[in-house]
Coordinates of C-alpha atoms in Angstrom, one line a residue:
P23 CA -76.9 43.6 95.9
Q24 CA -73.1 43.2 96.1
N25 CA -71.3 39.8 96.3
K26 CA -67.7 39.5 97.1
G27 CA -66.8 43.1 96.0
T28 CA -68.1 42.6 92.4
L29 CA -69.8 45.6 90.6
T30 CA -73.3 45.4 89.3
T31 CA -74.1 47.1 86.2
R32 CA -76.9 47.3 83.6
S33 CA -77.1 47.2 79.9
G34 CA -79.6 46.9 77.0
G35 CA -81.3 49.2 74.7
D36 CA -84.4 51.3 75.5
R37 CA -85.2 52.0 71.8
P38 CA -89.0 51.4 71.0
Y39 CA -90.0 49.0 68.5
N40 CA -92.2 50.0 65.6
P41 CA -93.8 46.9 63.8
L42 CA -95.2 49.3 61.1
L43 CA -91.6 49.8 59.9
R44 CA -91.5 46.1 59.0
L45 CA -94.8 46.1 57.2
F46 CA -94.2 49.2 55.2
S47 CA -90.4 49.2 55.0
R48 CA -90.4 49.8 51.2
I49 CA -93.1 52.4 50.8
D50 CA -91.2 55.4 49.2
L51 CA -91.9 57.7 46.3
A52 CA -91.0 55.3 43.7
F53 CA -93.3 52.8 45.3
V54 CA -96.2 55.2 45.2
V55 CA -95.5 56.0 41.5
R56 CA -95.1 52.4 40.5
L57 CA -98.3 51.1 42.2
I58 CA -100.6 53.9 43.3
L59 CA -100.3 56.5 40.7
S60 CA -100.2 54.0 37.9
L61 CA -103.6 52.7 39.2
L62 CA -104.9 56.2 39.4
A63 CA -103.8 56.9 35.8
L64 CA -105.9 53.9 34.6
L65 CA -108.9 55.0 36.8
L66 CA -108.8 58.5 35.3
V67 CA -109.0 57.4 31.8
F68 CA -110.8 54.0 31.6
D69 CA -114.1 55.7 30.3
N70 CA -112.4 58.4 28.2
Y71 CA -114.3 57.0 25.1
S72 CA -116.5 54.3 26.3
G73 CA -118.2 56.7 28.9
E74 CA -118.8 59.4 26.3
R75 CA -120.3 56.8 24.0
E76 CA -122.8 55.7 26.7
R77 CA -123.6 59.4 27.5
G78 CA -123.9 60.3 23.8
T79 CA -121.4 63.1 24.0
L80 CA -118.8 61.6 21.8
P81 CA -120.8 62.2 18.5
M82 CA -121.2 65.9 19.6
V83 CA -117.4 66.3 20.1
L84 CA -116.5 64.7 16.8
A85 CA -119.2 66.8 14.9
C86 CA -117.1 69.8 15.8
P87 CA -114.3 70.9 13.3
V88 CA -111.6 68.9 15.3
R89 CA -109.7 66.0 14.2
R90 CA -109.9 62.7 16.1
L91 CA -106.1 62.8 16.8
E92 CA -106.6 66.1 18.5
V93 CA -109.4 64.8 20.6
L94 CA -107.1 61.9 21.6
A95 CA -104.2 64.3 22.4
G96 CA -106.5 66.4 24.6
K97 CA -107.6 63.2 26.5
L98 CA -104.1 62.0 26.9
F99 CA -102.7 65.4 27.9
G100 CA -105.6 65.9 30.3
G101 CA -105.1 62.6 32.0
L102 CA -101.3 63.1 32.3
L103 CA -101.7 66.4 33.6
T104 CA -104.2 65.2 36.4
V105 CA -102.0 62.5 37.4
A106 CA -98.9 64.8 37.4
V107 CA -100.5 66.9 40.2
P108 CA -100.0 64.2 43.1
L109 CA -96.6 63.3 41.3
V110 CA -95.3 67.0 41.7
A111 CA -96.6 66.9 45.3
G112 CA -94.8 63.8 46.2
F113 CA -91.5 65.2 44.8
L114 CA -92.0 68.5 46.7
V115 CA -92.6 66.6 49.9
V116 CA -89.4 64.6 49.4
L117 CA -87.5 67.7 48.8
L118 CA -88.9 69.3 51.9
L119 CA -88.0 66.3 54.0
W120 CA -84.4 66.4 52.5
S121 CA -84.0 70.1 53.4
L122 CA -85.4 69.6 56.9
S123 CA -83.2 66.5 57.7
G124 CA -79.9 68.2 56.8
A125 CA -78.5 64.9 55.8
T126 CA -78.6 65.7 52.1
R127 CA -76.5 68.2 50.4
L128 CA -79.0 70.4 48.3
D129 CA -76.1 72.1 46.5
D130 CA -75.2 69.0 44.7
T131 CA -75.8 69.4 41.0
G132 CA -75.8 65.7 40.5
L133 CA -78.5 65.4 43.0
W134 CA -80.8 67.8 41.2
L135 CA -80.1 66.1 37.8
G136 CA -81.1 62.9 39.3
V137 CA -84.4 64.2 40.7
L138 CA -85.2 65.9 37.4
L139 CA -84.4 62.6 35.6
L140 CA -86.5 60.6 37.9
F141 CA -89.4 62.9 37.6
C142 CA -89.2 62.8 33.7
I143 CA -89.0 58.9 33.9
S144 CA -92.1 58.9 36.2
L145 CA -94.0 61.0 33.7
V146 CA -93.2 58.7 30.9
Y147 CA -94.2 55.7 33.0
L148 CA -97.5 57.4 33.9
L149 CA -98.1 58.4 30.2
A150 CA -97.8 54.7 29.2
F151 CA -100.6 53.8 31.6
V152 CA -102.7 56.7 30.5
A153 CA -102.3 55.7 26.9
L154 CA -102.9 52.1 27.8
G155 CA -106.1 53.0 29.7
T156 CA -107.3 55.2 26.7
W157 CA -106.7 52.4 24.2
M158 CA -108.7 50.0 26.3
S159 CA -111.5 52.6 26.5
L160 CA -111.5 52.7 22.7
R161 CA -111.7 48.8 22.6
V162 CA -114.6 48.2 24.9
S163 CA -118.2 48.9 24.4
D164 CA -119.1 50.2 27.9
S165 CA -117.4 51.8 30.8
S166 CA -117.7 49.0 33.3
S167 CA -115.9 46.6 30.8
G168 CA -113.2 49.3 30.5
L169 CA -112.9 49.5 34.3
M170 CA -112.5 45.6 34.7
A171 CA -110.0 45.6 31.8
A172 CA -107.9 48.3 33.3
L173 CA -107.9 46.6 36.7
L174 CA -106.9 43.4 35.2
V175 CA -104.0 45.0 33.1
W176 CA -102.8 46.9 36.1
L177 CA -102.8 43.8 38.3
V178 CA -100.9 41.8 35.7
V179 CA -98.2 44.5 35.0
T180 CA -97.6 45.7 38.4
V181 CA -98.3 42.6 40.7
V182 CA -98.6 39.3 38.9
I183 CA -95.5 39.4 36.7
P184 CA -93.0 41.1 39.1
Q185 CA -94.2 38.9 42.1
G186 CA -94.6 35.7 40.0
V187 CA -91.2 36.0 38.5
G188 CA -89.7 36.7 41.8
Y189 CA -91.3 33.6 43.3
L190 CA -90.3 31.4 40.5
A191 CA -86.8 32.9 40.4
H192 CA -86.3 32.0 44.1
A193 CA -86.2 28.3 43.2
Y194 CA -83.2 29.0 40.8
R195 CA -81.2 31.0 43.4
P196 CA -77.7 29.5 43.8
H197 CA -78.6 27.6 47.0
E198 CA -76.0 24.9 46.5
I199 CA -73.2 27.3 46.1
R200 CA -74.4 29.1 49.1
R201 CA -74.4 25.9 51.2
Q202 CA -70.8 24.9 50.0
V203 CA -69.6 28.5 50.9
M204 CA -71.3 28.3 54.3
D205 CA -69.7 24.8 55.0
G206 CA -66.3 26.1 53.8
D207 CA -66.6 29.1 55.9
G208 CA -67.5 27.0 59.0
A209 CA -64.4 24.8 58.5
E210 CA -62.2 27.9 58.1
R211 CA -63.6 29.5 61.2
R212 CA -62.9 26.4 63.3
R213 CA -59.3 26.3 62.1
F214 CA -58.7 29.9 62.7
S215 CA -60.7 29.8 66.1
D216 CA -58.4 27.1 67.3
R217 CA -55.3 29.2 66.5
Y218 CA -56.9 32.2 68.2
W219 CA -57.9 30.5 71.4
E220 CA -54.6 28.8 71.8
L221 CA -53.1 32.2 72.0
Q222 CA -55.8 33.2 74.4
K223 CA -54.8 30.5 76.7
L224 CA -51.1 31.5 76.6
H225 CA -51.9 35.1 77.3
P226 CA -54.8 35.2 79.8
A227 CA -56.1 38.6 80.9
D228 CA -58.1 38.2 84.1
N229 CA -59.7 40.9 86.1
T230 CA -61.1 43.0 83.3
W231 CA -64.3 45.0 83.1
G232 CA -66.0 47.0 80.3
H233 CA -67.4 46.4 76.8
S234 CA -65.3 43.5 76.0
G235 CA -66.2 41.4 72.9
G236 CA -63.4 38.9 72.2
G237 CA -63.4 36.1 69.7
L238 CA -62.1 35.6 66.3
T239 CA -64.3 38.2 64.7
G240 CA -64.7 40.6 67.6
G241 CA -62.9 43.4 69.0
R242 CA -61.9 44.1 72.6
T243 CA -62.5 47.3 74.5
L244 CA -61.9 47.6 78.2
L245 CA -62.6 50.3 80.6
G246 CA -61.3 48.8 83.7
T247 CA -58.5 46.3 84.3
T248 CA -55.1 45.9 85.8
R249 CA -51.8 47.0 84.5
E250 CA -50.6 43.4 84.4
S251 CA -53.6 42.4 82.3
V252 CA -52.9 45.3 79.9
A253 CA -49.3 44.0 79.3
A254 CA -50.7 40.4 78.6
L255 CA -53.3 41.8 76.3
V256 CA -50.9 43.9 74.4
E257 CA -48.8 40.7 73.8
F258 CA -51.9 38.8 72.8
T259 CA -53.3 41.4 70.3
T260 CA -49.9 41.6 68.7
L261 CA -50.1 38.0 67.7
A262 CA -54.0 37.7 67.4
V263 CA -54.9 40.7 65.2
P264 CA -52.9 39.2 62.2
I265 CA -54.9 36.0 62.6
Q266 CA -58.1 38.0 62.6
L267 CA -57.1 39.9 59.4
E268 CA -56.0 36.7 57.7
Y269 CA -59.3 35.1 58.5
A270 CA -61.2 38.1 57.1
D271 CA -59.4 37.8 53.8
V272 CA -60.1 34.0 53.5
R273 CA -63.7 34.7 54.4
Y274 CA -64.0 37.4 51.8
R275 CA -62.5 35.1 49.0
S276 CA -64.9 32.5 50.0
Y277 CA -68.0 34.6 49.9
E278 CA -66.8 36.2 46.7
R279 CA -67.8 33.1 44.7
Y280 CA -71.4 33.3 46.0
E281 CA -71.5 36.9 45.3
R282 CA -70.6 36.3 41.6
A283 CA -73.3 33.5 41.5
L284 CA -75.9 35.8 42.9
Q285 CA -75.0 38.5 40.4
H286 CA -75.4 36.1 37.6
W287 CA -78.8 35.0 39.0
A288 CA -80.0 38.6 39.4
D289 CA -79.1 39.3 35.8
R290 CA -81.0 36.5 34.4
R291 CA -84.0 37.3 36.6
Q292 CA -83.8 40.9 35.4
V293 CA -84.1 39.8 31.8
V294 CA -87.5 38.1 32.5
L295 CA -88.7 41.1 34.6
S296 CA -88.2 43.4 31.5
T297 CA -91.5 42.1 30.4
S298 CA -93.2 44.2 33.1
L299 CA -93.5 47.9 32.8
A300 CA -93.6 48.3 36.6
S301 CA -90.3 46.3 37.0
I302 CA -88.7 48.5 34.3
Y303 CA -89.6 51.7 36.1
E304 CA -88.5 50.2 39.5
N305 CA -85.1 49.4 37.9
L306 CA -84.7 52.9 36.5
A307 CA -85.7 54.5 39.9
I308 CA -83.1 52.3 41.7
A309 CA -80.4 53.1 39.2
T310 CA -81.1 56.9 39.4
A311 CA -81.0 56.8 43.2
G312 CA -77.9 54.8 43.2
T313 CA -79.1 51.9 45.2
G314 CA -78.9 49.2 42.5
L315 CA -76.6 46.2 42.2
S316 CA -74.1 48.1 39.9
A317 CA -73.8 51.0 42.4
Y318 CA -73.4 48.4 45.3
A319 CA -70.6 46.7 43.3
D320 CA -68.9 50.0 42.9
A321 CA -69.2 50.9 46.5
L322 CA -67.8 47.5 47.5
T323 CA -64.8 48.1 45.3
Q324 CA -64.3 51.5 46.9
S325 CA -64.7 49.9 50.4
R326 CA -62.2 47.1 49.7
R327 CA -59.7 49.9 48.8
Y328 CA -60.4 51.8 51.9
R329 CA -60.2 48.7 53.9
S330 CA -56.7 48.0 52.8
Q331 CA -55.6 51.5 53.7
L332 CA -57.2 51.3 57.1
V333 CA -55.7 47.9 57.9
E334 CA -52.2 49.2 57.2
W335 CA -52.9 52.1 59.4
L336 CA -54.2 49.9 62.2
R337 CA -51.7 47.0 62.0
P338 CA -48.8 48.6 64.0
K339 CA -51.3 50.1 66.5
S340 CA -52.3 46.5 67.6
S341 CA -49.3 46.2 69.7
E342 CA -50.2 49.4 71.6
A343 CA -52.4 49.5 74.7
T344 CA -54.6 52.3 73.2
W345 CA -55.8 49.6 70.7
F346 CA -58.2 48.3 73.3
T347 CA -58.0 50.5 76.4
R348 CA -57.1 54.0 77.8
L349 CA -56.3 52.6 81.3
L350 CA -52.7 53.8 81.2
E351 CA -53.8 57.4 80.7
H352 CA -56.7 57.1 83.3
P353 CA -55.5 55.1 86.4
E354 CA -58.8 56.0 88.2
M355 CA -60.3 53.2 86.2
E356 CA -57.7 50.7 87.2
I357 CA -59.1 47.7 89.0
T358 CA -57.4 48.0 92.3
D359 CA -58.5 47.5 95.9
E360 CA -58.6 51.2 96.6
N361 CA -60.6 51.9 93.4
R362 CA -63.1 48.9 94.2
A363 CA -63.7 50.4 97.6
R364 CA -64.3 53.9 96.1
W365 CA -66.6 52.5 93.5
R366 CA -68.6 50.5 96.2
Q367 CA -69.1 53.6 98.2
L368 CA -70.3 55.5 95.2
Q369 CA -72.8 52.7 94.4
E370 CA -74.2 52.7 97.9
R371 CA -74.4 56.4 98.0
E372 CA -75.9 57.3 94.5
G373 CA -76.8 54.0 92.9
D374 CA -75.5 51.8 90.1
S375 CA -76.2 54.6 87.6
A376 CA -73.5 56.7 89.0
L377 CA -70.8 54.3 87.9
W378 CA -71.8 54.8 84.3
E379 CA -72.1 58.5 84.7
K380 CA -69.1 59.5 86.8
V381 CA -66.5 56.7 86.6
L382 CA -66.8 53.8 84.3
T383 CA -67.7 55.7 81.1
W384 CA -65.9 56.4 77.9
D385 CA -67.0 60.0 78.3
N386 CA -64.4 60.5 81.0
T387 CA -61.5 59.4 78.8
D388 CA -59.4 61.5 76.6
A389 CA -60.3 61.3 73.0
L390 CA -57.9 59.5 70.5
D391 CA -56.1 61.5 68.0
L392 CA -57.3 60.2 64.7
R393 CA -56.2 63.0 62.4
D394 CA -53.8 60.8 60.5
M395 CA -56.5 58.0 60.1
P396 CA -57.4 57.4 56.4
V397 CA -60.6 59.1 55.3
H398 CA -63.0 57.0 53.2
D399 CA -63.8 58.3 49.9
I400 CA -66.8 56.0 49.1
A401 CA -69.3 57.8 46.9
L402 CA -71.8 57.1 44.4
P403 CA -70.8 56.6 40.8
P404 CA -71.6 59.5 38.4
L405 CA -75.2 59.6 37.2
T406 CA -74.2 58.9 33.6
R407 CA -72.4 55.7 34.6
R408 CA -75.4 54.6 36.7
L409 CA -77.8 55.1 33.8
Q410 CA -75.4 53.3 31.4
T411 CA -76.4 50.0 33.3
V412 CA -80.0 50.4 32.7
A413 CA -79.9 51.9 29.1
V414 CA -81.9 48.9 27.9
D415 CA -84.5 49.5 30.5
L416 CA -84.8 53.2 29.5
A417 CA -85.2 52.2 25.9
L418 CA -87.8 49.7 26.8
L419 CA -89.8 52.2 28.9
L420 CA -89.8 54.6 26.0
L421 CA -90.8 51.8 23.7
F422 CA -93.7 50.8 25.9
A423 CA -94.9 54.3 26.2
G424 CA -94.5 55.0 22.4
A425 CA -96.4 51.8 21.6
A426 CA -99.2 52.5 23.9
V427 CA -99.6 56.1 22.4
L428 CA -99.5 54.6 18.9
M429 CA -102.1 51.9 19.6
A430 CA -104.5 54.6 21.1
A431 CA -104.0 56.8 18.0
R432 CA -104.5 53.9 15.7
R433 CA -107.7 52.8 17.4
A434 CA -108.9 56.5 17.7
L435 CA -108.9 56.8 13.9
R436 CA -110.9 53.6 13.5
A437 CA -113.2 53.5 16.6
P438 CA -116.9 53.8 15.8
V439 CA -118.5 57.0 17.1
M440 CA -121.7 55.2 18.5

């Protein structure tokens, strides 16, 4: 229904909601390797020796002209080869999805080096669990005890330590600094908002229509308005945009303090998590993929540099009408009595949706020429630099895997046959 010549429109998203994405938002290949394949590795080898003792086949094996270390090497290699089958399948599925999506450049040498490195790291990680399970099988007297020990070790290494450290570390987050930053930001926002709205009162722009989002931190885009309002808004944005940019700089400097505190807290938390083999693997996977804190900090630095270039490009344009509207080039969208009558007739004849499809839509406006707009160059740091940040974790992973193999070898030389 129409009321006093106003236009009725509709908005809102029709995108379906999938609650499973919230429950399983972090299930990826690294998650599968870290939890599922590590458990599979232990379940494959928990009765390597204890089971053969119970079945009486271990004395027969060792009676053959074969060394004990050779038997151990065969069991380790067999367990690792078995668990490597689903690992290879997982990597192939990921590569297939990449090729089908078209969003990833498969001709990138750095990408393939990263995939190969992550595959090798995953193998070493799983080797540690295979060796650890074999060592426990050598220590226990029966396979049921080996199974219980394997499950207990897996639970502690992959769940208890990471989750427990995360839970305890939450109490030491810089909450006080965050509160101070938020309070300070609130005060600054009120101060800048007062200046912004004072300008708004001096330069009112009535009779506007479109996707308008004013305010201190919002933009303004209008499809339909009057030429008088365009002139008022040009004068307003010329004075208001510098206030918005100044507030953005003040706000960033305020939050930078909290960012440094969070980084310091994360570094200390990571030192404690280094006692967990699963956490070490997760850090290495994150660093290889370029989604860790160091890569984030590097991307943030590049973003600041690009923002400075973009602001300098946009600053003079804030005094032009094209900053917020294309009305001057498209007078059919100007709010006049003649256009109102035409729009109402269209609504009555074809419904409200016709306004969005035929008149009041950005699809009908000419595209802006943005060829001189600065192009962002935000990219991941090189793989070598990403790995430098987790060199300690890489050394610890190799140390854990080597120690597990040595413990299994030492026990295999001394373990009783019966």
